[in-house]
mmCIF file of C-alpha atoms in Angstrom:
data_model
loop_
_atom_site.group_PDB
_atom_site.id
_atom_site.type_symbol
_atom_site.label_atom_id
_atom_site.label_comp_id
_atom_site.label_asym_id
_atom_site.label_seq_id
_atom_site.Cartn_x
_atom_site.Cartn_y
_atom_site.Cartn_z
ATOM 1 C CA UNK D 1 41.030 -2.363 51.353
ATOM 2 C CA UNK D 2 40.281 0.627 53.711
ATOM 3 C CA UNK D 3 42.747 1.044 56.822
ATOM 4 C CA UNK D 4 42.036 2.813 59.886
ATOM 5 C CA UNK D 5 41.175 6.390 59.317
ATOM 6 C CA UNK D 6 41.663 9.438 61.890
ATOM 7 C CA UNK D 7 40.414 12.752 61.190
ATOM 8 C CA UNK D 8 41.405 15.611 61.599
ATOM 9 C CA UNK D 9 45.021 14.597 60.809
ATOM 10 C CA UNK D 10 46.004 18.191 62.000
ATOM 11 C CA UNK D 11 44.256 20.229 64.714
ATOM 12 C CA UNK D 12 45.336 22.953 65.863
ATOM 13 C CA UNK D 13 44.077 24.285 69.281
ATOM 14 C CA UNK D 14 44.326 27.592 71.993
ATOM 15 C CA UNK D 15 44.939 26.351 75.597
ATOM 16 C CA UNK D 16 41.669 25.963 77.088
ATOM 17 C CA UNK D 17 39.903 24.945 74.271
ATOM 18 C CA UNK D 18 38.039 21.520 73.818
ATOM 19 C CA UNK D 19 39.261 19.227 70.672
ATOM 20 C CA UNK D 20 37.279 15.525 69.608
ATOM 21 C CA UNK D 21 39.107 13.237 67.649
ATOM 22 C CA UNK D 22 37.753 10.524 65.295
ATOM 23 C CA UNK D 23 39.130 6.861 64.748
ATOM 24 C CA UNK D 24 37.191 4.951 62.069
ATOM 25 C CA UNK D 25 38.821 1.574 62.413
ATOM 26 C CA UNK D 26 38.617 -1.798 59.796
ATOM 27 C CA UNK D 27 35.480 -2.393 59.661
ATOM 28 C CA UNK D 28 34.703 -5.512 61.658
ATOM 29 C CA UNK D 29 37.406 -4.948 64.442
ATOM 30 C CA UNK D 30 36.721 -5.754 67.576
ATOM 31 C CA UNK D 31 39.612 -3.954 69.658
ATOM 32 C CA UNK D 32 40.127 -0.694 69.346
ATOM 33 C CA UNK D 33 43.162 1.908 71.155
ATOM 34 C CA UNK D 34 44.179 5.212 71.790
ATOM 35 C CA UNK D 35 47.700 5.526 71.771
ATOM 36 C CA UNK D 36 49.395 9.533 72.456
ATOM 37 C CA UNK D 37 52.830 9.776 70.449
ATOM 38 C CA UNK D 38 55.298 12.687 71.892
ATOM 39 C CA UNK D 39 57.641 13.779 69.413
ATOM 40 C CA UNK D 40 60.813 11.238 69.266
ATOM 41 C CA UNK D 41 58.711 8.668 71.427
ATOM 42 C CA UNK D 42 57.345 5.182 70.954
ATOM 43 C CA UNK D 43 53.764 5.314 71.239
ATOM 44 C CA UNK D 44 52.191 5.250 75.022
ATOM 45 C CA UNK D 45 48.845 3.427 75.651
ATOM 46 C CA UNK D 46 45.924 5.397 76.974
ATOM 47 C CA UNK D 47 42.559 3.138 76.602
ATOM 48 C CA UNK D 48 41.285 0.104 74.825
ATOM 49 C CA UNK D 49 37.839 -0.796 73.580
ATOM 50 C CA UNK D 50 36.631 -4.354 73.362
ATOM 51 C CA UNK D 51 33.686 -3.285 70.748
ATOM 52 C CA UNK D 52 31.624 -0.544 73.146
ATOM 53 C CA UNK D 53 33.099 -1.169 76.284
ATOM 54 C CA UNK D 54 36.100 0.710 77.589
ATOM 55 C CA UNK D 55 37.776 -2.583 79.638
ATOM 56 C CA UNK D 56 40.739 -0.135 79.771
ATOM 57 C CA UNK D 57 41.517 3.502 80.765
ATOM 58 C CA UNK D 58 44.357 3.909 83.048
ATOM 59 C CA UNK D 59 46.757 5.594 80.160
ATOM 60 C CA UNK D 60 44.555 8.486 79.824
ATOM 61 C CA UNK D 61 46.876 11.380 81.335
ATOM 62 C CA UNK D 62 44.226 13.364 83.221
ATOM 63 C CA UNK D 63 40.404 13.325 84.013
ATOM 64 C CA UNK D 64 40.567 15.818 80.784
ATOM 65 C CA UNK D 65 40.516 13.076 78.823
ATOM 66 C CA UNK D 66 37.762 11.014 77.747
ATOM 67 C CA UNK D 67 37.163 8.459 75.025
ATOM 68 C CA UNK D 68 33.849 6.569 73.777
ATOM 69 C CA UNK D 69 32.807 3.778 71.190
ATOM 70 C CA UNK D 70 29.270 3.797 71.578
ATOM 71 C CA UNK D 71 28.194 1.562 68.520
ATOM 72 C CA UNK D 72 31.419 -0.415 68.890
ATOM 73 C CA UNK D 73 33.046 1.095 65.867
ATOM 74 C CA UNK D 74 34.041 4.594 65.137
ATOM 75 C CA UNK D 75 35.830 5.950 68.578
ATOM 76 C CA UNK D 76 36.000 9.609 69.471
ATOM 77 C CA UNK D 77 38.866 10.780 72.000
ATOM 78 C CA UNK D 78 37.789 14.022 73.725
ATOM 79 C CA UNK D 79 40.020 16.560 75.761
ATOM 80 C CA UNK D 80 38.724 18.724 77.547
ATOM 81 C CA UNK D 81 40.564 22.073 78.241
ATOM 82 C CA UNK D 82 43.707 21.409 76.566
ATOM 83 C CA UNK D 83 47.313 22.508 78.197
ATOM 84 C CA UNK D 84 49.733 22.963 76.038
ATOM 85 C CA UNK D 85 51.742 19.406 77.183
ATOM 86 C CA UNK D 86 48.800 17.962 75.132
ATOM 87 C CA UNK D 87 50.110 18.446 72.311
ATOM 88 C CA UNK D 88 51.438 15.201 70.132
ATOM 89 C CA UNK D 89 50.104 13.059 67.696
ATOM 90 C CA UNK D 90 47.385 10.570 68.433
ATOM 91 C CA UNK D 91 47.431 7.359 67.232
ATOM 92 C CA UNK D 92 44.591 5.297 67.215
ATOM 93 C CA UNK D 93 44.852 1.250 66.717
ATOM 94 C CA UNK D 94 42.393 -2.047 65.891
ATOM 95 C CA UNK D 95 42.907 -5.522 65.984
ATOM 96 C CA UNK D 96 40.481 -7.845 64.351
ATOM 97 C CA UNK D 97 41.395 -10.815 67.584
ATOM 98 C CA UNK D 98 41.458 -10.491 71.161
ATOM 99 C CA UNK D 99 44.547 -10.885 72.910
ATOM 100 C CA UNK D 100 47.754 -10.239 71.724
ATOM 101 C CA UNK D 101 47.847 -9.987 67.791
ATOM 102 C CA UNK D 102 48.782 -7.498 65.127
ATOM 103 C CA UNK D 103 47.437 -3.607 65.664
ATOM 104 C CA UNK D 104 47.226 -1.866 62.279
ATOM 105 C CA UNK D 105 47.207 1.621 63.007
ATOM 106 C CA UNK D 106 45.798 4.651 61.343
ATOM 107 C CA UNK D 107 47.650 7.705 60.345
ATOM 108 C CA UNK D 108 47.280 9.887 63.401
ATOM 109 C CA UNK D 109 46.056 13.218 64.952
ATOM 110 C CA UNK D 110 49.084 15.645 65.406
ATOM 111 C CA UNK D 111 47.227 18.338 67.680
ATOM 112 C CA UNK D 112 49.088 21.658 68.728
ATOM 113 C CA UNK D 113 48.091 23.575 71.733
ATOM 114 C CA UNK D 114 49.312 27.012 71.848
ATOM 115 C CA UNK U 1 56.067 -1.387 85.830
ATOM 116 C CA UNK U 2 56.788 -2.972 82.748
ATOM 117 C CA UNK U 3 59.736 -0.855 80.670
ATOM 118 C CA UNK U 4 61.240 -1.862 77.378
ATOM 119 C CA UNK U 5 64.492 -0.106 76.188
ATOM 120 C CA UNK U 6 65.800 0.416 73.030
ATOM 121 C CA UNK U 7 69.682 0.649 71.765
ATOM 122 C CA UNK U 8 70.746 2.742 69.644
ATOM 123 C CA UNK U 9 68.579 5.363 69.823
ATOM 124 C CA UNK U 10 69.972 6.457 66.568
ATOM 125 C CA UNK U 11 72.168 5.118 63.426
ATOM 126 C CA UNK U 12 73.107 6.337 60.423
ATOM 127 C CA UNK U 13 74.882 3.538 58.105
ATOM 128 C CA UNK U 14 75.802 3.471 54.508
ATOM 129 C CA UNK U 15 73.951 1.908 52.268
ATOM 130 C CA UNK U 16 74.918 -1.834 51.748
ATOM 131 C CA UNK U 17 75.921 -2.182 55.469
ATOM 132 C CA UNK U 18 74.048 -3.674 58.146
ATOM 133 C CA UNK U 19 71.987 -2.827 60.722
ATOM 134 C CA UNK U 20 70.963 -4.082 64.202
ATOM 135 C CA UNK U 21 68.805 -2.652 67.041
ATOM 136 C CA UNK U 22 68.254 -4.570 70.464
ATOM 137 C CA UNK U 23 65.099 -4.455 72.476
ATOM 138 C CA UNK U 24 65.208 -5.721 76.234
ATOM 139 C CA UNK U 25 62.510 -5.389 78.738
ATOM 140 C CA UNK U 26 62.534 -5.742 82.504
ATOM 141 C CA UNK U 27 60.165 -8.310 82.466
ATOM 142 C CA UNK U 28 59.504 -11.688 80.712
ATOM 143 C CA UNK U 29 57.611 -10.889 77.698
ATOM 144 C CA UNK U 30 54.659 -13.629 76.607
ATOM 145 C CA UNK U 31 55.620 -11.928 73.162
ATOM 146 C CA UNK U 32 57.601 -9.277 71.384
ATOM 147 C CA UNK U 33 56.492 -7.185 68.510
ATOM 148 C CA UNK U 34 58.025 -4.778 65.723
ATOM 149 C CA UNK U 35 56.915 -2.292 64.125
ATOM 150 C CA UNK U 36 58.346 0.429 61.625
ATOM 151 C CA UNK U 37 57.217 3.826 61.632
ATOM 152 C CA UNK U 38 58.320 5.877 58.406
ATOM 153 C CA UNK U 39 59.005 9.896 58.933
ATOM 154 C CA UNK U 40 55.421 11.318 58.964
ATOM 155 C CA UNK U 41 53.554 7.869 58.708
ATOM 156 C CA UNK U 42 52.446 5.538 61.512
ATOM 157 C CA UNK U 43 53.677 2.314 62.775
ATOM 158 C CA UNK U 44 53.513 -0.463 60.980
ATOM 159 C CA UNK U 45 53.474 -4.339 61.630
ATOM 160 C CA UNK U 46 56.097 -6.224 61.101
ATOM 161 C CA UNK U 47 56.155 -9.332 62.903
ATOM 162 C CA UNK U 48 55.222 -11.217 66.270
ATOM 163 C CA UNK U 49 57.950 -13.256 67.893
ATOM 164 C CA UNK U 50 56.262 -15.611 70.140
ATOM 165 C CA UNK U 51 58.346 -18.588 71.099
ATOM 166 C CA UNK U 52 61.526 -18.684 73.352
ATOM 167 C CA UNK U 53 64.971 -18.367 70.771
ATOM 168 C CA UNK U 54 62.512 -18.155 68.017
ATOM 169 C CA UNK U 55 64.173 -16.347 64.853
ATOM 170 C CA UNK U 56 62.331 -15.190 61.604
ATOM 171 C CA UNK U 57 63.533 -13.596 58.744
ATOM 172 C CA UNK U 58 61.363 -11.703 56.263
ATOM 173 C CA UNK U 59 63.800 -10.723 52.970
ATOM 174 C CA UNK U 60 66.893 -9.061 54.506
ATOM 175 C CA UNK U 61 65.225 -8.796 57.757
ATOM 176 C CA UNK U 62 66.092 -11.178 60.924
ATOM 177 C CA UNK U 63 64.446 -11.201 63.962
ATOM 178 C CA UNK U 64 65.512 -13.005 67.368
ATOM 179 C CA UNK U 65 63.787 -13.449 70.370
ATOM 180 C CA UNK U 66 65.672 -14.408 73.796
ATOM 181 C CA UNK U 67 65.689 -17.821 75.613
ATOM 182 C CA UNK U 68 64.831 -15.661 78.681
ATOM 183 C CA UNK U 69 62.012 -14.205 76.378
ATOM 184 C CA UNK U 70 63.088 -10.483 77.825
ATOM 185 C CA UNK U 71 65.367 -9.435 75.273
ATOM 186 C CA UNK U 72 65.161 -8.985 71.000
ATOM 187 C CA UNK U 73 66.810 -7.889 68.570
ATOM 188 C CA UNK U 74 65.832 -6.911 64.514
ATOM 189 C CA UNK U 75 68.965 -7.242 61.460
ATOM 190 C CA UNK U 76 68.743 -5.536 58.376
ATOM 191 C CA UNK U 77 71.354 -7.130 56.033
ATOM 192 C CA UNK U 78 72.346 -4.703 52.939
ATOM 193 C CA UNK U 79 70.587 -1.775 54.429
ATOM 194 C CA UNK U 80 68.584 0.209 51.426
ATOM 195 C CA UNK U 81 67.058 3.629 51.646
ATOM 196 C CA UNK U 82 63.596 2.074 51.483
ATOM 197 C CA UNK U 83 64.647 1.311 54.849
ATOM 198 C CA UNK U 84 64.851 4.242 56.259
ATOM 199 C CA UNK U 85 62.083 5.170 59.289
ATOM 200 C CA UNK U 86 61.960 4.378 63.095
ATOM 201 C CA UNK U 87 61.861 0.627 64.489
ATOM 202 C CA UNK U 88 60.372 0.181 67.277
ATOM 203 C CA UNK U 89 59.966 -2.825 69.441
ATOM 204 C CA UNK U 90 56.995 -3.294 72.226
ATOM 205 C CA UNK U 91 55.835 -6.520 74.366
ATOM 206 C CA UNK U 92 52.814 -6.865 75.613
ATOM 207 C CA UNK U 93 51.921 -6.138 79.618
ATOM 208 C CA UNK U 94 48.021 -7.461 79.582
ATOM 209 C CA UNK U 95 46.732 -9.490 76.607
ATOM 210 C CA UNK U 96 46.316 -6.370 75.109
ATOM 211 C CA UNK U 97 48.224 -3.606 76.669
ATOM 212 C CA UNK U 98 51.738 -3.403 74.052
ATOM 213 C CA UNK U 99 54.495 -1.890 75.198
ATOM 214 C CA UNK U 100 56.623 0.243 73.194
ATOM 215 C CA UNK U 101 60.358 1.219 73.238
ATOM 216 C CA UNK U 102 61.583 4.869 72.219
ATOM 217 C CA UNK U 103 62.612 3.296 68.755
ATOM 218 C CA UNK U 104 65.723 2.988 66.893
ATOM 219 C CA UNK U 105 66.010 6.167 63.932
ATOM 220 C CA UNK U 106 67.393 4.076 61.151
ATOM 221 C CA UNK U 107 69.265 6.941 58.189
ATOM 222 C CA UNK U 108 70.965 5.224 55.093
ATOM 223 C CA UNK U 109 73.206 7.534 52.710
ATOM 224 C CA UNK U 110 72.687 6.485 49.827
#
């Protein structure tokens, strides 16, 4: 069956310049992260949907970065004017349960700000 | 805050030897999970440890959680090269909010 799917899986950027990321997660999750991976790292937490509402943003680095679920499926992370310590791979996880169960996560975002 | 630490941060091993990498966190942990993360792929599930001294095994895989519920550890036995990726460990500081360690970089010669 279809996992979660990111796109782009490569984006390169110049500093100042605004990038959107998608997350497509299983169909039928409920919870849904953003997760930044620095090279060598374990994955940090930056914001968690519970289907369109964002019960969770205090991971997100700077007011650059913003994330939405509108329809309480696909998820887009934005940032906004991107420094070059932005760059890492994003991660992007859903959970079919509430609470603490098994993330399947999908293959990433590895953005490069130069 | 909550921190979880990983040792080693690498190991390279032989294959046919063992393996083990220990999680512990500063906190009590309602639950531990790992996950392994191949070179260029994302984490992946492995298993949720749940109850205090609980141990599971999956093949060649063990996995121990303390009584104290703040410490971990995963054991390959007969390490193979399909083995090879990052393992990473990560507890949970909300009933949603996981966790992660740096991860243990697991290389086997074959």
């Amino acid at each position: 069956g279809a996992g979660v799917s990111q796109s782009p899986r490569y984006k390169v950027a110049k500093r100042g310049q605004d990038v959107a990321l998608r997350c497509d997660p299983i169909s039928g999750h409920v919870s849904l992260f953003w997760y930044q991976q620095a090279l060598g790292q374990g994955p940090e937490f930056l914001t968690y949907f519970q289907n369109e509402a964002q019960l969770d943003k205090s991971g997100l680095p700077s007011d650059r970065f913003f994330a939405e679920r509108p329809e309480g499926s696909v998820s887009t992370l934005k940032i906004q004017r991107t420094q070059q310590e932005d760059s890492a791979v994003y991660l992007c996880a859903s959970s079919s349960l509430l609470g603490e169960t098994e993330q399947f996560f999908g293959p990433g975002t590895r953005l490069t700000v130069l | 805050g909550q921190q979880v630490m990983q040792i080693p941060q690498y190991q390279h091993v032989q294959e046919g030897e063992d393996f083990t990498t220990y999680c512990n966190s500063s906190t009590t942990l309602s639950n531990i999970q790992w996950y392994k993360q191949r070179p260029g792929g994302h984490p992946v599930f492995l298993i949720q440890l749940v109850k205090s001294g609980e141990v599971k095994k999956q093949k060649r895989l063990t996995f121990q959680f303390g009584e104290a519920k703040k410490n971990s550890s995963l054991h390959i036995t007969a390490t193979q090269t399909t083995d090879v990726g990052t393992y990473f460990c990560a507890g949970f500081r909300s009933n949603y909010k996981l966790t992660f360690g740096k991860g243990t970089l697991l290389t086997v010669n074959p």
